[in-house]
Structure formats: structure tokens, C-alpha cells
Amino acid sequence: MCIRDSDKPTPPIIPASIPEVFSHTTTKSNTVSNSTWLNHTKANNNPNAIVFVTPNWKSAYNPTAVGVYLHGDKWRIFNQDRSKNIPEKYRFNVLVYPQVGRNVFVHQTNTSNILGAQKHITRIKHPYSDGDQNARLIVTQNYGTNEKGVYNNHPIGVYYEKGYWTIYNQDKAPMPENARFNVLILKNEGDVGMKGVKVMNHKAGSENLAKGFSHVSLIDSPLLNGNPDLFLFATSSWNTSTYNTHPTGVYYHSGKWSIYNDDKKQMPQNAYFNVLAINPKISSNEVVPPKGKSPTRSINSGSLNKNTKTRIGN
């Protein structure tokens, strides 16, 4: 039987998910060993929450890749390197979506979407990002919602190749199967789902390294300068063919925001970042109507043409 396109059911449109942004600082009462638990109404007792985190330097360094996971009724931030405890008074910027949305979802690796000569890359197949090299992705590693998750103790980045976005390990270590990543696709500022946001890119160079601190790259943007109350989220991008094999965070000092390497190693020339800045004084936490209608799904495990090649690491 031939089914006409007009007879096919319309794919469901997942509504926009209203996000919440806040700061989390580790204390003796909310931190155990290599993890610290969040306490927020958008995230508590919600296994469907999509959580994004970026370290925001305050008084300590934490030289390891981080991720999030659900334990009991609380989401936690954890060090991928289990031998390193999260220090006290360590601060994170946190962005929580209570559910998946048209441009926010979880990507999971499998044998069909892991690629590259060193198998350190996973390809994302999603209708909102496919074919758009100008999209900006914010990504956080997600261990899962139980004790059967997968560790990936490696700094990550994103890269666009042959029509698809990918996530890769900066040090070219093999990408494990069933690793999970929270993904936020940003084509415009309205995609964040709240007001008072800026989406941009930052490229590190000798001209913007902080004086005396080679691991810190000053963003120095009139959109951000003079506002210490912003919440910044940053994800490395391979746009300039530069690897940055170090965990990163953001930092405000002397009127400017910056991106820094959390292990104090020198920031590579031309390291490139996707940056999302949210101003809590302007943000209303109201959903910004999307400009298009694109279906999505909670776990993206897509397929891969085995003959497709990629440049990263080859």
C-alpha cells in the first residue's frame, strides 16, 4: 500500500522548555568527595531535567573535566576524575531546562555514531542542527540517572563536519559507548528560551591573554564588560583547528570576563569557544517563541555512514 505524504501523521512538536539559571557554590554541607548536589525546584526530583554547568572561578581550581548526574532526588555535579575531590567554595554557573525541547536534548554515543581515525568523535543527528554550520552548541557531559552511567574523563569540544555537528574528546582519547551529553543548540538568542541573553564566539590569542596569566583569555566585549552578575556558559569549538586539551571555566576580573584553563596550563593560540551569557537582571524566565517548528527527541543516537570521513585527528 502506498501512503501519501498528506496521509502521514505530523511529527509531534515538543514545546519550548522554560529554563532557570542560578549559581551554585560548594560547601561542606553540599559536597562529598568528587561530587556536589544542587538544590533547585527545576531540577529536584526531575530525571527529565537537562542541566548545563560551567565553572565560574572564585577561589579555587578544579583541574578535571566535570559532568552532571542524578542521585536520588538531586542532580549533582561531579569530577570525571574520581581521584580529585571538588574543592570547597568552588562555584558553578548552572542552567536547567526541566525537560527536552526543540533545541535541547540528550545525545548518547553508540557504535554507529562514534567515528574518526581514533574513535574520539561522536556525530549528532538532530533536525535543528543538521546542515547548519553557524549554529552554536553548549554541551555538558551527563553520567545519567543511576549508577550504570559512563565516565568520560576528558575535556570535550564540538565541531561541524559534512552537514552534522559532532562532540569530540580534545585529547583524542576514544569516545566510550553509551556516554551521554546534554546539548543546547543556539541559532539565535531566542533559542535560549529567556530574555537578556547574548550568544557569541571567542577566540584566544596573544593579544587577549591576561598579563602574567597565560592560562586566561580575556573576552573584552562591550556586551559583557562591566557586568559581574552575568552567567556565562562556554563550550570549546574546533572552528580554528585548535585543540585545547584542558578543562575550562569562566572568570570575571577588573571589569572583564575571561575563559581560563582550570589546570593553569597555557591557553593555546586560536582556541575557540561558543559563549552564552545570561543577564539575570533582564531575564524574565519567560519562553521566547521559537522561530521555527522542529521536532526533537530525548536521546539522539542517530546512524552514521561508515564511509564518511572527518578531519579531526585524521
Protein backbone atom coordinates (compact mmCIF):
# COMPACT_ATOMS: atom_id res chain seq x y z
CA MET A 1 0.00 0.00 0.00
CA CYS A 2 1.31 3.44 -0.89
CA ILE A 3 0.92 6.11 1.77
CA ARG A 4 0.75 9.65 0.50
CA ASP A 5 2.70 12.34 2.34
CA SER A 6 -0.57 14.07 3.13
CA ASP A 7 -1.75 10.92 4.92
CA LYS A 8 1.33 10.61 7.13
CA PRO A 9 0.95 11.84 10.71
CA THR A 10 2.59 15.15 11.52
CA PRO A 11 5.63 14.70 13.78
CA PRO A 12 4.91 15.94 17.29
CA ILE A 13 6.35 19.33 18.18
CA ILE A 14 7.93 19.37 21.61
CA PRO A 15 7.11 22.70 23.25
CA ALA A 16 9.77 25.11 24.42
CA SER A 17 11.19 24.25 27.82
CA ILE A 18 11.35 27.14 30.29
CA PRO A 19 14.89 27.35 31.73
CA GLU A 20 16.26 28.64 35.00
CA VAL A 21 19.75 29.97 35.65
CA PHE A 22 21.50 30.18 39.01
CA SER A 23 24.83 29.96 40.80
CA HIS A 24 26.00 27.00 42.84
CA THR A 25 28.89 27.18 45.32
CA THR A 26 30.31 24.10 47.00
CA THR A 27 30.21 23.90 50.79
CA LYS A 28 30.91 21.25 53.40
CA SER A 29 27.18 20.54 53.59
CA ASN A 30 26.55 20.02 49.87
CA THR A 31 29.74 18.31 48.77
CA VAL A 32 31.09 14.79 49.23
CA SER A 33 34.31 13.67 47.63
CA ASN A 34 34.15 14.33 43.86
CA SER A 35 30.50 15.47 43.70
CA THR A 36 28.27 18.32 44.88
CA TRP A 37 24.48 18.33 44.79
CA LEU A 38 22.20 21.05 43.50
CA ASN A 39 19.04 22.15 45.27
CA HIS A 40 16.62 23.85 42.89
CA THR A 41 12.94 23.39 42.12
CA LYS A 42 13.56 23.00 38.37
CA ALA A 43 15.97 20.14 38.96
CA ASN A 44 14.95 18.42 42.20
CA ASN A 45 13.23 15.05 41.76
CA ASN A 46 13.23 15.55 37.98
CA PRO A 47 15.02 12.85 35.97
CA ASN A 48 13.97 14.67 32.78
CA ALA A 49 15.90 17.84 33.61
CA ILE A 50 18.64 18.91 31.18
CA VAL A 51 21.43 20.52 33.20
CA PHE A 52 24.31 22.63 31.85
CA VAL A 53 27.23 23.76 34.01
CA THR A 54 30.35 25.89 33.58
CA PRO A 55 32.88 26.52 36.37
CA ASN A 56 32.99 30.18 37.47
CA TRP A 57 36.30 30.84 39.23
CA LYS A 58 36.02 32.22 42.75
CA SER A 59 38.83 31.00 44.96
CA ALA A 60 39.97 27.54 43.90
CA TYR A 61 40.95 25.50 40.85
CA ASN A 62 39.47 22.11 39.96
CA PRO A 63 41.69 20.62 37.22
CA THR A 64 39.40 17.96 35.78
CA ALA A 65 36.53 17.55 33.35
CA VAL A 66 33.14 17.69 35.05
CA GLY A 67 29.67 16.34 34.35
CA VAL A 68 26.22 16.02 35.92
CA TYR A 69 24.16 13.06 37.14
CA LEU A 70 21.01 12.35 39.12
CA HIS A 71 21.34 10.67 42.52
CA GLY A 72 18.13 10.17 44.49
CA ASP A 73 16.07 13.31 44.03
CA LYS A 74 19.00 15.69 43.43
CA TRP A 75 21.13 16.43 40.40
CA ARG A 76 24.83 16.53 41.15
CA ILE A 77 27.91 17.98 39.52
CA PHE A 78 30.85 15.61 39.63
CA ASN A 79 34.50 15.40 38.72
CA GLN A 80 35.12 12.88 35.94
CA ASP A 81 38.43 12.17 37.64
CA ARG A 82 37.17 10.40 40.76
CA SER A 83 40.55 10.79 42.49
CA LYS A 84 40.04 14.57 42.67
CA ASN A 85 37.66 16.00 45.25
CA ILE A 86 35.74 19.14 44.36
CA PRO A 87 37.23 21.93 46.48
CA GLU A 88 35.16 23.94 48.92
CA LYS A 89 33.96 27.37 47.71
CA TYR A 90 34.18 26.23 44.10
CA ARG A 91 31.48 27.92 42.02
CA PHE A 92 29.46 26.81 39.01
CA ASN A 93 27.06 28.61 36.70
CA VAL A 94 24.04 26.35 36.23
CA LEU A 95 21.37 26.41 33.51
CA VAL A 96 18.46 23.98 33.94
CA TYR A 97 15.76 23.04 31.45
CA PRO A 98 13.03 20.97 33.16
CA GLN A 99 12.55 18.83 30.05
CA VAL A 100 13.74 18.34 26.49
CA GLY A 101 12.75 20.97 23.94
CA ARG A 102 13.05 21.69 20.25
CA ASN A 103 16.73 22.57 20.64
CA VAL A 104 17.70 20.99 23.96
CA PHE A 105 18.19 17.24 24.29
CA VAL A 106 20.47 14.40 25.34
CA HIS A 107 22.86 12.81 22.85
CA GLN A 108 24.08 9.27 23.54
CA THR A 109 27.01 7.57 21.84
CA ASN A 110 26.83 4.18 20.19
CA THR A 111 28.80 2.14 17.67
CA SER A 112 27.07 3.79 14.72
CA ASN A 113 27.74 7.41 15.69
CA ILE A 114 31.32 7.12 17.00
CA LEU A 115 33.80 7.99 14.26
CA GLY A 116 37.25 9.34 13.47
CA ALA A 117 40.53 7.53 13.00
CA GLN A 118 40.95 7.41 16.77
CA LYS A 119 37.23 6.96 17.54
CA HIS A 120 37.26 10.08 19.67
CA ILE A 121 34.28 11.73 17.95
CA THR A 122 30.52 11.22 18.14
CA ARG A 123 28.18 12.57 15.47
CA ILE A 124 24.97 14.33 16.43
CA LYS A 125 21.99 13.89 14.14
CA HIS A 126 19.25 16.32 15.08
CA PRO A 127 16.81 18.22 12.85
CA TYR A 128 17.57 21.57 14.44
CA SER A 129 21.34 21.47 13.92
CA ASP A 130 21.77 19.29 10.83
CA GLY A 131 23.06 21.31 7.89
CA ASP A 132 23.71 24.49 9.89
CA GLN A 133 27.39 25.21 10.46
CA ASN A 134 26.54 28.58 12.02
CA ALA A 135 24.72 27.03 14.98
CA ARG A 136 26.45 27.32 18.33
CA LEU A 137 26.35 24.38 20.72
CA ILE A 138 26.65 24.41 24.51
CA VAL A 139 27.39 20.93 25.86
CA THR A 140 27.71 19.32 29.31
CA GLN A 141 28.60 15.70 30.00
CA ASN A 142 25.78 13.67 31.59
CA TYR A 143 26.57 10.48 33.50
CA GLY A 144 22.89 9.55 33.66
CA THR A 145 20.26 8.97 36.28
CA ASN A 146 21.58 5.88 38.02
CA GLU A 147 24.79 4.06 38.88
CA LYS A 148 25.15 2.49 35.44
CA GLY A 149 26.44 5.56 33.64
CA VAL A 150 29.66 6.04 31.70
CA TYR A 151 32.62 8.17 32.70
CA ASN A 152 34.46 10.20 30.06
CA ASN A 153 37.35 11.83 31.86
CA HIS A 154 38.36 14.10 29.01
CA PRO A 155 37.80 17.74 28.07
CA ILE A 156 35.34 17.91 25.20
CA GLY A 157 34.58 20.22 22.31
CA VAL A 158 32.22 20.49 19.35
CA TYR A 159 32.90 20.55 15.62
CA TYR A 160 30.87 20.81 12.39
CA GLU A 161 31.73 18.35 9.64
CA LYS A 162 29.90 17.45 6.41
CA GLY A 163 26.46 18.59 7.44
CA TYR A 164 26.48 17.46 11.07
CA TRP A 165 27.72 18.68 14.41
CA THR A 166 29.93 16.42 16.48
CA ILE A 167 31.26 16.17 20.03
CA TYR A 168 34.87 15.09 20.45
CA ASN A 169 37.45 14.41 23.14
CA GLN A 170 40.09 17.15 22.98
CA ASP A 171 42.91 14.73 23.82
CA LYS A 172 41.75 12.29 21.09
CA ALA A 173 41.00 9.56 23.63
CA PRO A 174 38.42 7.06 22.33
CA MET A 175 34.83 8.09 22.94
CA PRO A 176 33.15 5.43 25.13
CA GLU A 177 29.89 3.83 24.06
CA ASN A 178 26.75 4.98 25.89
CA ALA A 179 28.34 8.23 27.02
CA ARG A 180 25.69 10.93 27.33
CA PHE A 181 25.84 14.65 26.64
CA ASN A 182 23.34 17.43 27.32
CA VAL A 183 23.15 19.58 24.18
CA LEU A 184 21.76 23.09 23.68
CA ILE A 185 21.59 24.27 20.07
CA LEU A 186 21.62 28.03 19.57
CA LYS A 187 20.88 29.57 16.19
CA ASN A 188 19.68 32.85 17.68
CA GLU A 189 19.27 34.38 21.11
CA GLY A 190 15.61 33.39 21.21
CA ASP A 191 16.67 29.74 21.27
CA VAL A 192 17.80 30.12 24.88
CA GLY A 193 14.18 30.49 25.98
CA MET A 194 14.66 33.55 28.16
CA LYS A 195 15.36 37.24 27.72
CA GLY A 196 18.56 39.11 28.48
CA VAL A 197 20.93 36.77 26.66
CA LYS A 198 23.89 37.14 24.32
CA VAL A 199 25.32 34.38 22.13
CA MET A 200 28.82 34.85 20.71
CA ASN A 201 32.17 33.28 19.97
CA HIS A 202 35.56 33.96 21.49
CA LYS A 203 38.99 33.24 20.01
CA ALA A 204 42.03 33.20 22.26
CA GLY A 205 45.20 34.90 21.04
CA SER A 206 48.37 36.52 22.28
CA GLU A 207 46.62 39.88 22.19
CA ASN A 208 43.99 38.86 24.75
CA LEU A 209 45.91 36.68 27.20
CA ALA A 210 45.75 38.14 30.71
CA LYS A 211 49.03 39.76 31.70
CA GLY A 212 51.01 37.31 33.82
CA PHE A 213 48.36 34.58 33.44
CA SER A 214 48.87 32.67 30.21
CA HIS A 215 46.00 30.27 31.03
CA VAL A 216 43.43 33.12 30.94
CA SER A 217 41.98 34.64 27.77
CA LEU A 218 40.12 37.95 28.15
CA ILE A 219 36.86 38.18 26.21
CA ASP A 220 36.79 42.00 26.42
CA SER A 221 33.40 42.57 24.78
CA PRO A 222 31.25 45.69 25.24
CA LEU A 223 28.33 43.27 25.51
CA LEU A 224 29.84 41.80 28.69
CA ASN A 225 32.27 44.33 30.17
CA GLY A 226 31.38 45.90 33.49
CA ASN A 227 28.78 43.29 34.42
CA PRO A 228 29.99 40.81 37.04
CA ASP A 229 26.47 39.45 37.57
CA LEU A 230 26.26 37.68 34.22
CA PHE A 231 26.05 33.91 33.97
CA LEU A 232 28.45 32.65 31.28
CA PHE A 233 28.48 29.19 29.73
CA ALA A 234 31.30 28.20 27.39
CA THR A 235 32.00 25.18 25.19
CA SER A 236 35.18 24.66 23.17
CA SER A 237 34.80 24.54 19.39
CA TRP A 238 37.26 23.21 16.80
CA ASN A 239 36.39 26.06 14.42
CA THR A 240 40.00 27.20 14.19
CA SER A 241 41.50 23.68 14.04
CA THR A 242 42.95 24.15 17.52
CA TYR A 243 42.76 21.64 20.33
CA ASN A 244 42.60 22.76 23.96
CA THR A 245 43.22 19.63 25.99
CA HIS A 246 42.37 21.30 29.30
CA PRO A 247 39.21 21.71 31.38
CA THR A 248 37.91 25.27 31.18
CA GLY A 249 35.84 27.76 33.15
CA VAL A 250 34.92 31.43 33.14
CA TYR A 251 36.16 34.27 35.36
CA TYR A 252 35.36 37.95 35.94
CA HIS A 253 38.11 40.34 36.97
CA SER A 254 38.75 44.07 36.61
CA GLY A 255 35.65 44.71 34.56
CA LYS A 256 36.10 41.90 32.03
CA TRP A 257 35.02 38.31 31.62
CA SER A 258 37.50 35.66 30.56
CA ILE A 259 37.83 31.96 29.80
CA TYR A 260 40.57 30.08 31.63
CA ASN A 261 42.14 26.64 31.74
CA ASP A 262 41.36 25.06 35.09
CA ASP A 263 44.69 23.24 35.27
CA LYS A 264 46.59 26.54 34.78
CA LYS A 265 48.13 25.30 31.53
CA GLN A 266 48.68 27.89 28.82
CA MET A 267 45.69 28.73 26.66
CA PRO A 268 46.52 27.65 23.07
CA GLN A 269 46.72 30.29 20.38
CA ASN A 270 43.41 30.41 18.45
CA ALA A 271 41.49 28.24 20.91
CA TYR A 272 37.84 28.91 20.06
CA PHE A 273 34.73 28.89 22.22
CA ASN A 274 30.97 29.13 21.94
CA VAL A 275 29.77 31.50 24.65
CA LEU A 276 26.31 32.04 26.12
CA ALA A 277 25.85 35.00 28.50
CA ILE A 278 22.67 35.49 30.54
CA ASN A 279 21.85 38.68 32.43
CA PRO A 280 19.66 37.74 35.42
CA LYS A 281 18.59 41.37 35.87
CA ILE A 282 16.95 41.36 32.45
CA SER A 283 15.93 37.75 32.10
CA SER A 284 12.26 37.19 32.81
CA ASN A 285 12.43 33.39 32.51
CA GLU A 286 9.58 33.64 30.04
CA VAL A 287 9.64 31.43 27.00
CA VAL A 288 10.73 33.25 23.87
CA PRO A 289 8.57 31.95 20.97
CA PRO A 290 10.67 29.82 18.60
CA LYS A 291 11.06 30.96 15.01
CA GLY A 292 10.58 27.51 13.52
CA LYS A 293 8.97 24.19 14.23
CA SER A 294 11.35 21.31 14.58
CA PRO A 295 10.64 18.03 16.30
CA THR A 296 13.22 16.61 18.67
CA ARG A 297 13.75 13.56 20.81
CA SER A 298 15.23 13.00 24.22
CA ILE A 299 18.02 10.61 23.24
CA ASN A 300 19.75 11.16 19.91
CA SER A 301 21.66 8.10 18.86
CA GLY A 302 21.47 8.62 15.04
CA SER A 303 23.17 6.48 12.44
CA LEU A 304 26.40 7.02 10.55
CA ASN A 305 27.57 6.24 7.04
CA LYS A 306 30.71 4.25 7.73
CA ASN A 307 32.32 5.63 4.58
CA THR A 308 32.09 9.20 5.85
CA LYS A 309 35.42 10.69 6.90
CA THR A 310 36.20 13.56 9.20
CA ARG A 311 39.20 15.83 9.54
CA ILE A 312 39.54 15.85 13.31
CA GLY A 313 42.55 13.82 14.32
CA ASN A 314 42.99 12.26 10.88
